[in-house]
mmCIF file of C-alpha atoms in Angstrom:
data_model
loop_
_atom_site.group_PDB
_atom_site.id
_atom_site.type_symbol
_atom_site.label_atom_id
_atom_site.label_comp_id
_atom_site.label_asym_id
_atom_site.label_seq_id
_atom_site.Cartn_x
_atom_site.Cartn_y
_atom_site.Cartn_z
ATOM 1 C CA MET J 1 -0.964 -4.734 -15.442
ATOM 2 C CA SER J 2 -3.198 -1.770 -14.986
ATOM 3 C CA ILE J 3 -6.691 -0.725 -14.219
ATOM 4 C CA THR J 4 -8.254 2.251 -15.503
ATOM 5 C CA ARG J 5 -11.656 3.507 -14.035
ATOM 6 C CA SER J 6 -13.035 6.380 -15.527
ATOM 7 C CA ALA J 7 -16.355 8.218 -17.539
ATOM 8 C CA GLN J 8 -13.176 9.136 -20.243
ATOM 9 C CA ALA J 9 -10.104 7.506 -21.028
ATOM 10 C CA ARG J 10 -7.085 9.243 -19.806
ATOM 11 C CA PRO J 11 -4.287 7.679 -21.888
ATOM 12 C CA GLN J 12 -1.611 10.206 -21.389
ATOM 13 C CA LEU J 13 -2.115 10.022 -17.542
ATOM 14 C CA GLN J 14 -2.023 6.156 -17.901
ATOM 15 C CA GLN J 15 1.300 6.285 -20.208
ATOM 16 C CA ILE J 16 2.654 8.574 -17.314
ATOM 17 C CA ILE J 17 2.194 5.900 -14.419
ATOM 18 C CA GLU J 18 3.464 3.040 -17.189
ATOM 19 C CA GLU J 19 6.464 4.988 -17.453
ATOM 20 C CA MET J 20 7.035 5.554 -13.548
ATOM 21 C CA ILE J 21 7.099 1.631 -13.377
ATOM 22 C CA ASP J 22 9.489 1.560 -16.113
ATOM 23 C CA SER J 23 11.687 4.145 -14.004
ATOM 24 C CA GLY J 24 11.765 1.605 -11.231
ATOM 25 C CA PHE J 25 8.503 1.843 -9.143
ATOM 26 C CA ILE J 26 7.175 -1.062 -8.259
ATOM 27 C CA GLY J 27 3.417 0.105 -8.354
ATOM 28 C CA VAL J 28 1.258 3.322 -9.038
ATOM 29 C CA THR J 29 -2.221 4.295 -7.916
ATOM 30 C CA LEU J 30 -3.308 7.511 -9.577
ATOM 31 C CA ARG J 31 -6.500 9.469 -8.620
ATOM 32 C CA VAL J 32 -7.542 12.438 -10.648
ATOM 33 C CA HIS J 33 -10.710 14.591 -10.183
ATOM 34 C CA ASP J 34 -11.498 17.712 -12.272
ATOM 35 C CA GLU J 35 -13.824 19.187 -14.983
ATOM 36 C CA GLN J 36 -13.982 15.746 -16.822
ATOM 37 C CA GLY J 37 -15.212 14.039 -13.630
ATOM 38 C CA GLU J 38 -12.739 11.668 -11.853
ATOM 39 C CA TRP J 39 -10.078 9.072 -12.920
ATOM 40 C CA VAL J 40 -8.310 6.530 -11.588
ATOM 41 C CA GLY J 41 -5.705 4.358 -13.041
ATOM 42 C CA THR J 42 -3.166 2.319 -11.522
ATOM 43 C CA ALA J 43 0.228 0.651 -12.908
ATOM 44 C CA GLY J 44 2.803 -1.810 -12.154
ATOM 45 C CA ALA J 45 2.035 -4.747 -8.956
ATOM 46 C CA ALA J 46 0.867 -4.572 -5.674
ATOM 47 C CA GLU J 47 4.569 -6.555 -4.668
ATOM 48 C CA LEU J 48 7.833 -8.033 -6.336
ATOM 49 C CA GLY J 49 7.288 -10.781 -8.067
ATOM 50 C CA GLY J 50 3.674 -10.638 -8.349
ATOM 51 C CA SER J 51 1.457 -10.220 -11.044
ATOM 52 C CA ALA J 52 -1.730 -8.039 -9.470
ATOM 53 C CA GLY J 53 -1.748 -4.727 -9.743
ATOM 54 C CA PRO J 54 -1.915 -2.288 -6.609
ATOM 55 C CA PRO J 55 -5.658 -2.010 -4.920
ATOM 56 C CA VAL J 56 -7.147 1.159 -6.339
ATOM 57 C CA ASP J 57 -8.704 1.993 -2.997
ATOM 58 C CA GLY J 58 -5.356 0.866 -0.993
ATOM 59 C CA HIS J 59 -3.988 2.069 2.369
ATOM 60 C CA VAL J 60 -0.401 3.419 1.670
ATOM 61 C CA ARG J 61 2.195 5.044 4.392
ATOM 62 C CA ILE J 62 1.797 9.155 3.199
ATOM 63 C CA GLY J 63 5.035 10.231 4.947
ATOM 64 C CA SER J 64 5.082 13.788 5.148
ATOM 65 C CA ASN J 65 1.535 14.787 3.922
ATOM 66 C CA THR J 66 0.614 14.048 7.644
ATOM 67 C CA LYS J 67 2.207 17.576 8.331
ATOM 68 C CA THR J 68 -0.836 19.275 6.341
ATOM 69 C CA PHE J 69 -3.178 17.066 8.668
ATOM 70 C CA VAL J 70 -1.279 18.416 11.422
ATOM 71 C CA ALA J 71 -0.685 21.973 10.396
ATOM 72 C CA THR J 72 -5.342 21.396 10.206
ATOM 73 C CA VAL J 73 -5.195 20.448 13.334
ATOM 74 C CA VAL J 74 -3.506 23.370 15.059
ATOM 75 C CA LEU J 75 -4.874 25.451 12.673
ATOM 76 C CA ARG J 76 -8.610 24.336 13.881
ATOM 77 C CA LEU J 77 -7.373 24.735 17.683
ATOM 78 C CA VAL J 78 -6.189 28.223 16.891
ATOM 79 C CA ALA J 79 -9.733 28.844 15.422
ATOM 80 C CA GLU J 80 -11.462 27.443 18.671
ATOM 81 C CA GLY J 81 -9.019 29.881 20.557
ATOM 82 C CA ARG J 82 -6.804 27.870 22.418
ATOM 83 C CA LEU J 83 -3.734 28.685 20.684
ATOM 84 C CA GLY J 84 -2.451 31.891 19.008
ATOM 85 C CA LEU J 85 -0.491 31.642 15.971
ATOM 86 C CA ASP J 86 2.276 33.759 17.263
ATOM 87 C CA ASP J 87 1.966 32.512 20.710
ATOM 88 C CA PRO J 88 5.577 31.342 22.009
ATOM 89 C CA VAL J 89 6.395 27.267 21.896
ATOM 90 C CA ALA J 90 8.288 27.355 25.164
ATOM 91 C CA GLY J 91 5.549 28.567 27.278
ATOM 92 C CA ARG J 92 3.435 25.897 26.369
ATOM 93 C CA LEU J 93 6.315 22.764 26.396
ATOM 94 C CA ALA J 94 8.273 23.814 29.657
ATOM 95 C CA GLY J 95 11.337 21.484 30.280
ATOM 96 C CA PHE J 96 13.197 21.159 26.304
ATOM 97 C CA GLY J 97 14.985 24.250 26.918
ATOM 98 C CA LEU J 98 13.081 25.624 23.591
ATOM 99 C CA ASP J 99 13.879 29.106 22.130
ATOM 100 C CA PRO J 100 11.679 31.726 23.576
ATOM 101 C CA ARG J 101 11.230 33.205 20.280
ATOM 102 C CA ILE J 102 9.898 30.532 18.220
ATOM 103 C CA THR J 103 6.205 30.468 17.749
ATOM 104 C CA VAL J 104 3.803 27.979 16.746
ATOM 105 C CA ARG J 105 3.560 30.131 13.138
ATOM 106 C CA MET J 106 7.708 29.183 12.653
ATOM 107 C CA LEU J 107 6.877 25.530 13.354
ATOM 108 C CA LEU J 108 4.166 24.972 10.914
ATOM 109 C CA GLN J 109 6.481 27.195 8.423
ATOM 110 C CA HIS J 110 9.622 25.683 9.090
ATOM 111 C CA THR J 111 10.752 28.694 10.010
ATOM 112 C CA SER J 112 12.038 27.658 13.786
ATOM 113 C CA GLY J 113 15.285 27.071 12.960
ATOM 114 C CA VAL J 114 15.505 23.719 14.875
ATOM 115 C CA PHE J 115 17.729 20.809 14.140
ATOM 116 C CA ASN J 116 15.900 17.863 11.797
ATOM 117 C CA PHE J 117 15.859 14.726 14.260
ATOM 118 C CA THR J 118 16.075 12.311 11.032
ATOM 119 C CA GLY J 119 19.425 13.923 10.006
ATOM 120 C CA ASP J 120 20.219 17.513 8.148
ATOM 121 C CA PHE J 121 22.986 19.560 7.152
ATOM 122 C CA ASP J 122 25.489 21.840 8.742
ATOM 123 C CA PRO J 123 26.349 25.278 6.959
ATOM 124 C CA ASP J 124 29.184 23.845 5.435
ATOM 125 C CA GLY J 125 27.246 21.022 3.855
ATOM 126 C CA THR J 126 28.400 18.745 6.266
ATOM 127 C CA TYR J 127 25.610 16.024 7.003
ATOM 128 C CA VAL J 128 24.788 15.040 10.525
ATOM 129 C CA PRO J 129 23.155 12.093 11.157
ATOM 130 C CA GLY J 130 20.139 12.011 13.674
ATOM 131 C CA SER J 131 18.143 8.918 14.620
ATOM 132 C CA PRO J 132 17.641 5.801 12.667
ATOM 133 C CA ALA J 133 15.985 6.846 10.028
ATOM 134 C CA THR J 134 16.074 5.409 6.129
ATOM 135 C CA THR J 135 18.700 7.440 5.469
ATOM 136 C CA SER J 136 20.764 5.001 8.029
ATOM 137 C CA GLY J 137 20.753 1.787 5.970
ATOM 138 C CA GLU J 138 21.373 -1.139 8.452
ATOM 139 C CA GLU J 139 20.727 0.668 11.231
ATOM 140 C CA TRP J 140 17.258 1.434 10.380
ATOM 141 C CA VAL J 141 16.411 -1.405 9.362
ATOM 142 C CA ALA J 142 17.814 -3.076 12.918
ATOM 143 C CA ALA J 143 15.427 -0.319 14.579
ATOM 144 C CA ARG J 144 12.558 -0.757 12.443
ATOM 145 C CA PHE J 145 10.355 -2.222 15.245
ATOM 146 C CA THR J 146 11.435 0.052 18.154
ATOM 147 C CA THR J 147 9.210 2.690 19.800
ATOM 148 C CA PHE J 148 10.625 6.103 19.874
ATOM 149 C CA GLN J 149 9.056 8.174 22.280
ATOM 150 C CA PRO J 150 7.936 12.129 20.754
ATOM 151 C CA GLU J 151 10.110 13.626 23.693
ATOM 152 C CA GLU J 152 12.621 11.669 22.706
ATOM 153 C CA LEU J 153 13.044 12.320 19.304
ATOM 154 C CA VAL J 154 12.914 16.312 20.066
ATOM 155 C CA ARG J 155 15.135 16.088 22.903
ATOM 156 C CA LEU J 156 18.278 14.700 20.456
ATOM 157 C CA ALA J 157 17.089 17.596 17.765
ATOM 158 C CA LEU J 158 17.426 19.867 20.011
ATOM 159 C CA SER J 159 21.031 18.817 21.462
ATOM 160 C CA LYS J 160 22.139 20.101 18.539
ATOM 161 C CA PRO J 161 22.854 23.662 17.203
ATOM 162 C CA ALA J 162 19.982 25.418 15.387
ATOM 163 C CA ARG J 163 20.563 25.857 12.172
ATOM 164 C CA PHE J 164 19.592 29.693 12.260
ATOM 165 C CA GLU J 165 17.985 32.152 14.590
ATOM 166 C CA PRO J 166 14.087 31.701 14.720
ATOM 167 C CA GLY J 167 12.325 33.158 11.872
ATOM 168 C CA THR J 168 15.313 34.423 9.730
ATOM 169 C CA ASP J 169 15.397 31.594 7.211
ATOM 170 C CA TRP J 170 13.341 28.388 5.980
ATOM 171 C CA ARG J 171 14.648 24.845 6.567
ATOM 172 C CA TYR J 172 12.277 21.779 6.357
ATOM 173 C CA SER J 173 12.608 20.156 9.624
ATOM 174 C CA ASN J 174 10.157 17.030 10.883
ATOM 175 C CA THR J 175 11.448 18.030 14.348
ATOM 176 C CA ASN J 176 9.138 21.092 14.083
ATOM 177 C CA TYR J 177 5.803 18.764 13.674
ATOM 178 C CA VAL J 178 6.851 16.446 16.151
ATOM 179 C CA LEU J 179 6.655 19.453 18.475
ATOM 180 C CA ALA J 180 3.251 20.359 16.883
ATOM 181 C CA ARG J 181 2.075 16.834 18.125
ATOM 182 C CA LEU J 182 3.280 17.513 21.740
ATOM 183 C CA LEU J 183 1.885 21.227 21.741
ATOM 184 C CA ILE J 184 -1.845 19.685 20.346
ATOM 185 C CA GLU J 185 -1.630 16.869 23.083
ATOM 186 C CA LYS J 186 -0.708 19.366 25.776
ATOM 187 C CA VAL J 187 -3.476 22.139 24.939
ATOM 188 C CA THR J 188 -6.028 19.314 24.637
ATOM 189 C CA GLY J 189 -5.183 16.635 27.269
ATOM 190 C CA ARG J 190 -6.003 14.688 24.330
ATOM 191 C CA PRO J 191 -3.623 11.880 22.177
ATOM 192 C CA LEU J 192 -3.270 13.554 18.846
ATOM 193 C CA ALA J 193 -5.185 10.713 17.063
ATOM 194 C CA ASP J 194 -8.377 11.940 19.057
ATOM 195 C CA GLU J 195 -8.102 15.342 18.171
ATOM 196 C CA MET J 196 -7.586 14.252 14.296
ATOM 197 C CA ARG J 197 -10.755 12.038 14.713
ATOM 198 C CA ARG J 198 -12.665 15.144 16.499
ATOM 199 C CA LEU J 199 -11.192 17.850 13.987
ATOM 200 C CA ILE J 200 -10.819 16.376 10.517
ATOM 201 C CA LEU J 201 -10.853 12.579 9.923
ATOM 202 C CA ASP J 202 -15.035 12.145 11.525
ATOM 203 C CA PRO J 203 -16.347 15.116 9.591
ATOM 204 C CA LEU J 204 -14.672 14.367 6.384
ATOM 205 C CA GLY J 205 -15.661 10.838 6.795
ATOM 206 C CA LEU J 206 -12.047 9.579 6.151
ATOM 207 C CA THR J 207 -12.334 5.913 7.448
ATOM 208 C CA GLY J 208 -9.409 5.139 5.293
ATOM 209 C CA THR J 209 -6.684 7.345 7.423
ATOM 210 C CA VAL J 210 -5.148 6.122 10.301
ATOM 211 C CA GLN J 211 -3.040 8.458 12.847
ATOM 212 C CA PRO J 212 -0.648 5.730 14.486
ATOM 213 C CA SER J 213 1.578 6.180 17.283
ATOM 214 C CA ASP J 214 3.643 2.941 17.276
ATOM 215 C CA GLU J 215 1.259 0.432 15.644
ATOM 216 C CA VAL J 216 3.259 -1.671 12.858
ATOM 217 C CA ASP J 217 0.364 -2.667 10.606
ATOM 218 C CA VAL J 218 -1.101 -1.191 7.479
ATOM 219 C CA PRO J 219 -4.798 -1.724 7.138
ATOM 220 C CA GLU J 220 -5.833 -4.038 4.280
ATOM 221 C CA PRO J 221 -5.914 -3.954 1.151
ATOM 222 C CA TYR J 222 -2.121 -2.312 0.772
ATOM 223 C CA ALA J 223 0.777 -2.607 -1.880
ATOM 224 C CA HIS J 224 3.840 -3.634 -0.256
ATOM 225 C CA ALA J 225 6.537 -1.259 0.836
ATOM 226 C CA TYR J 226 10.568 -2.511 0.295
ATOM 227 C CA TYR J 227 13.778 -1.520 1.499
ATOM 228 C CA ARG J 228 17.111 -2.426 0.119
ATOM 229 C CA SER J 229 20.447 -2.570 2.106
ATOM 230 C CA GLU J 230 23.926 -4.504 2.568
ATOM 231 C CA GLN J 231 21.617 -7.407 3.849
ATOM 232 C CA GLY J 232 19.478 -7.605 0.326
ATOM 233 C CA THR J 233 15.719 -6.506 -0.102
ATOM 234 C CA VAL J 234 13.327 -6.353 2.980
ATOM 235 C CA ASP J 235 9.684 -5.987 3.054
ATOM 236 C CA VAL J 236 9.138 -3.298 5.240
ATOM 237 C CA THR J 237 5.645 -2.706 4.752
ATOM 238 C CA ARG J 238 5.147 -3.506 8.720
ATOM 239 C CA HIS J 239 7.013 -1.376 10.672
ATOM 240 C CA ASN J 240 7.037 1.181 13.811
ATOM 241 C CA PRO J 241 6.444 4.349 12.202
ATOM 242 C CA SER J 242 7.187 6.266 15.633
ATOM 243 C CA TRP J 243 10.664 6.600 14.208
ATOM 244 C CA ILE J 244 9.365 9.672 12.287
ATOM 245 C CA SER J 245 6.470 9.977 14.857
ATOM 246 C CA SER J 246 3.968 13.310 13.372
ATOM 247 C CA GLY J 247 7.023 14.387 10.792
ATOM 248 C CA GLY J 248 5.175 11.438 8.429
ATOM 249 C CA ASP J 249 3.544 8.504 10.210
ATOM 250 C CA MET J 250 0.021 8.641 8.611
ATOM 251 C CA ILE J 251 -1.610 6.156 6.643
ATOM 252 C CA SER J 252 -4.612 7.405 4.025
ATOM 253 C CA THR J 253 -5.969 6.103 0.685
ATOM 254 C CA THR J 254 -5.929 8.298 -2.684
ATOM 255 C CA ARG J 255 -9.788 8.947 -1.803
ATOM 256 C CA ASP J 256 -9.475 10.066 1.515
ATOM 257 C CA LEU J 257 -6.485 12.225 0.569
ATOM 258 C CA GLN J 258 -8.624 13.848 -2.650
ATOM 259 C CA THR J 259 -11.270 13.997 -0.126
ATOM 260 C CA PHE J 260 -9.255 15.747 2.475
ATOM 261 C CA ILE J 261 -7.087 18.365 0.204
ATOM 262 C CA ALA J 262 -10.690 19.771 -1.476
ATOM 263 C CA ALA J 263 -12.344 20.020 1.493
ATOM 264 C CA LEU J 264 -9.296 22.051 3.246
ATOM 265 C CA VAL J 265 -8.477 24.530 0.395
ATOM 266 C CA GLY J 266 -12.162 24.688 -0.403
ATOM 267 C CA GLY J 267 -12.924 26.242 3.265
ATOM 268 C CA ARG J 268 -14.952 23.342 4.556
ATOM 269 C CA LEU J 269 -12.036 22.955 7.684
ATOM 270 C CA LEU J 270 -10.870 26.458 8.355
ATOM 271 C CA PRO J 271 -12.055 30.034 8.737
ATOM 272 C CA ASP J 272 -11.032 32.209 5.718
ATOM 273 C CA ALA J 273 -8.532 34.270 7.460
ATOM 274 C CA LEU J 274 -6.730 30.776 8.657
ATOM 275 C CA LEU J 275 -7.057 28.987 5.620
ATOM 276 C CA GLU J 276 -5.397 32.622 3.989
ATOM 277 C CA GLU J 277 -2.399 32.183 6.329
ATOM 278 C CA MET J 278 -2.072 28.667 6.013
ATOM 279 C CA CYS J 279 -1.690 29.046 1.850
ATOM 280 C CA ALA J 280 0.385 32.093 2.466
ATOM 281 C CA PRO J 281 3.898 30.966 0.910
ATOM 282 C CA HIS J 282 7.183 32.140 2.929
ATOM 283 C CA PRO J 283 10.013 31.646 0.708
ATOM 284 C CA THR J 284 11.978 28.483 0.361
ATOM 285 C CA GLY J 285 14.906 28.804 -2.109
ATOM 286 C CA ILE J 286 13.105 26.197 -3.860
ATOM 287 C CA PRO J 287 12.773 27.343 -7.253
ATOM 288 C CA GLY J 288 8.819 28.193 -7.822
ATOM 289 C CA ALA J 289 7.851 26.633 -4.527
ATOM 290 C CA GLY J 290 7.073 28.671 -1.189
ATOM 291 C CA TYR J 291 5.967 27.120 1.919
ATOM 292 C CA GLY J 292 2.893 28.044 4.027
ATOM 293 C CA LEU J 293 1.755 26.596 7.040
ATOM 294 C CA GLY J 294 1.768 22.478 6.300
ATOM 295 C CA VAL J 295 1.470 22.823 2.659
ATOM 296 C CA PHE J 296 3.670 23.863 -0.410
ATOM 297 C CA VAL J 297 2.282 27.089 -2.813
ATOM 298 C CA GLN J 298 3.545 25.602 -6.252
ATOM 299 C CA THR J 299 4.009 27.719 -9.682
ATOM 300 C CA THR J 300 3.355 25.389 -12.340
ATOM 301 C CA GLN J 301 4.934 25.628 -15.527
ATOM 302 C CA GLY J 302 2.282 26.887 -17.296
ATOM 303 C CA GLY J 303 1.911 29.784 -14.383
ATOM 304 C CA GLY J 304 -1.062 28.501 -12.358
ATOM 305 C CA THR J 305 -1.039 27.673 -8.657
ATOM 306 C CA VAL J 306 -1.394 24.471 -6.696
ATOM 307 C CA ILE J 307 -1.244 23.781 -3.354
ATOM 308 C CA ASN J 308 0.163 20.465 -2.349
ATOM 309 C CA HIS J 309 2.316 18.270 0.205
ATOM 310 C CA ASN J 310 4.354 14.849 -0.961
ATOM 311 C CA GLY J 311 5.711 12.569 1.466
ATOM 312 C CA GLY J 312 7.527 9.298 0.972
ATOM 313 C CA ILE J 313 8.797 6.969 4.324
ATOM 314 C CA ALA J 314 10.324 3.574 3.678
ATOM 315 C CA GLY J 315 8.801 1.878 0.260
ATOM 316 C CA HIS J 316 5.652 3.919 0.259
ATOM 317 C CA ALA J 317 5.158 7.160 -0.875
ATOM 318 C CA ALA J 318 1.706 9.287 -1.288
ATOM 319 C CA LEU J 319 1.156 12.882 -3.876
ATOM 320 C CA MET J 320 -1.491 15.348 -2.927
ATOM 321 C CA TYR J 321 -1.890 18.647 -4.991
ATOM 322 C CA SER J 322 -4.935 21.073 -5.747
ATOM 323 C CA THR J 323 -6.106 24.125 -7.494
ATOM 324 C CA PRO J 324 -6.368 26.709 -4.580
ATOM 325 C CA ASP J 325 -10.236 26.476 -4.925
ATOM 326 C CA GLY J 326 -10.047 22.728 -4.646
ATOM 327 C CA ALA J 327 -11.862 21.910 -7.925
ATOM 328 C CA ARG J 328 -9.032 19.978 -9.657
ATOM 329 C CA THR J 329 -7.303 17.628 -7.643
ATOM 330 C CA LEU J 330 -4.668 14.991 -8.148
ATOM 331 C CA THR J 331 -3.411 12.347 -5.361
ATOM 332 C CA ALA J 332 -1.383 9.126 -5.611
ATOM 333 C CA ALA J 333 0.015 6.316 -3.829
ATOM 334 C CA LEU J 334 3.209 4.467 -4.886
ATOM 335 C CA ASN J 335 5.170 1.821 -3.527
ATOM 336 C CA TYR J 336 8.735 1.217 -4.343
ATOM 337 C CA THR J 337 11.943 -0.173 -3.364
ATOM 338 C CA ASP J 338 13.919 2.684 -0.765
ATOM 339 C CA ASP J 339 17.133 2.598 0.118
ATOM 340 C CA PRO J 340 19.865 4.961 1.808
ATOM 341 C CA THR J 341 20.915 6.753 -0.993
ATOM 342 C CA LEU J 342 17.076 7.649 -2.010
ATOM 343 C CA SER J 343 17.714 6.463 -5.391
ATOM 344 C CA LEU J 344 14.272 6.782 -6.751
ATOM 345 C CA GLY J 345 14.422 10.341 -5.459
ATOM 346 C CA PRO J 346 15.189 11.725 -9.316
ATOM 347 C CA ALA J 347 12.812 9.464 -10.646
ATOM 348 C CA PHE J 348 10.429 10.686 -8.279
ATOM 349 C CA GLN J 349 10.852 13.952 -8.734
ATOM 350 C CA LYS J 350 10.622 13.724 -12.982
ATOM 351 C CA ALA J 351 7.573 11.990 -12.413
ATOM 352 C CA THR J 352 5.636 14.693 -10.148
ATOM 353 C CA GLU J 353 7.119 17.611 -12.509
ATOM 354 C CA ARG J 354 5.147 15.443 -15.507
ATOM 355 C CA LEU J 355 1.713 14.823 -13.792
ATOM 356 C CA VAL J 356 1.169 18.340 -12.652
ATOM 357 C CA ARG J 357 1.826 19.529 -16.149
ATOM 358 C CA GLU J 358 -0.226 17.021 -17.733
ATOM 359 C CA VAL J 359 -3.297 17.657 -15.070
ATOM 360 C CA PHE J 360 -2.546 21.333 -13.602
ATOM 361 C CA ASP J 361 -1.219 22.944 -16.827
ATOM 362 C CA ALA J 362 -3.997 21.310 -19.599
ATOM 363 C CA PRO J 363 -6.582 23.880 -20.732
ATOM 364 C CA GLN J 364 -9.234 24.685 -18.243
ATOM 365 C CA GLU J 365 -11.136 26.918 -16.657
ATOM 366 C CA LYS J 366 -9.103 30.162 -14.976
ATOM 367 C CA ALA J 367 -8.934 29.069 -11.490
ATOM 368 C CA SER J 368 -8.658 31.350 -8.276
ATOM 369 C CA SER J 369 -4.958 31.690 -6.881
ATOM 370 C CA SER J 370 -6.679 31.875 -3.829
ATOM 371 C CA CYS J 371 -7.097 29.359 -1.236
ATOM 372 C CA GLY J 372 -11.072 29.303 -0.417
ATOM 373 C CA SER J 373 -12.054 30.890 -3.105
#
């Protein structure tokens, strides 16, 4: 079942999301804003075995898109003069034994070298498990309503050897953004959720976006998320997201994500100099993709540039893309059946590549390659 709301039909986009359902996803909601106006389409179902499609303005756990929000809060505090990007973190977060060379910039850029508490790899390619995460199978299912303190996750990560010397390489690590959360709370004396509302959610009117801590519910309406393990398939829409903390715990909607990313790259949240820092790509080793401060900076197959972050968490996922000037955006919410092997990963990658080609490599007025331009 599908719904399309548009001043102009976009059959190619509708076909792609229908084919995403054929590849194994349960439901997809896609929102595109460009020179043709705004188009919203849905495909699939809100729950397994159901006939109703996913809600057009439904809530979804956005996974690692959370990192862009957290990075923006940190940069707003930098703009307020309460932090410096090159300040050492250890002086602010005493008691963890952090390497004194790790800076605020390295946390946001994933160049600190700290172990990823949800699991990481040794130099020889050996996988080293961490805390109970969706790759843990039955362990995660059993622990999904457990509350994990951010400090607990950080200490687990720091009990493992660093992946590399600070600032010498790049490695994606959820630990960086839990440390960023603790840094925000230390500097402000307030919970991250309060600072998120003050600096981003309230100014932009993002009423569908939530920064939880250990709350298990997703606000209605929503599409259901599932997880498959040895014991069968379980509805995991409700779970305690403290296991991932600020590495990926937020909830939002495609409408709010569109508003946020357009405002961010359009210069409404950060001063020009800090926005340029955020969008300056550091090499990652990923073809065509660098990482700034909380965002990927990706070169499309057509040679354009998009600022983006995607995220998946226990049967929910979200996409968030924009041209550097905010004029053309793509956001999406997905619900699916997750599993320890992340079996839908290839289908997810293929679908996002097709969507990016269709939306950002289509003929358009030449966009600036710089954020805020």
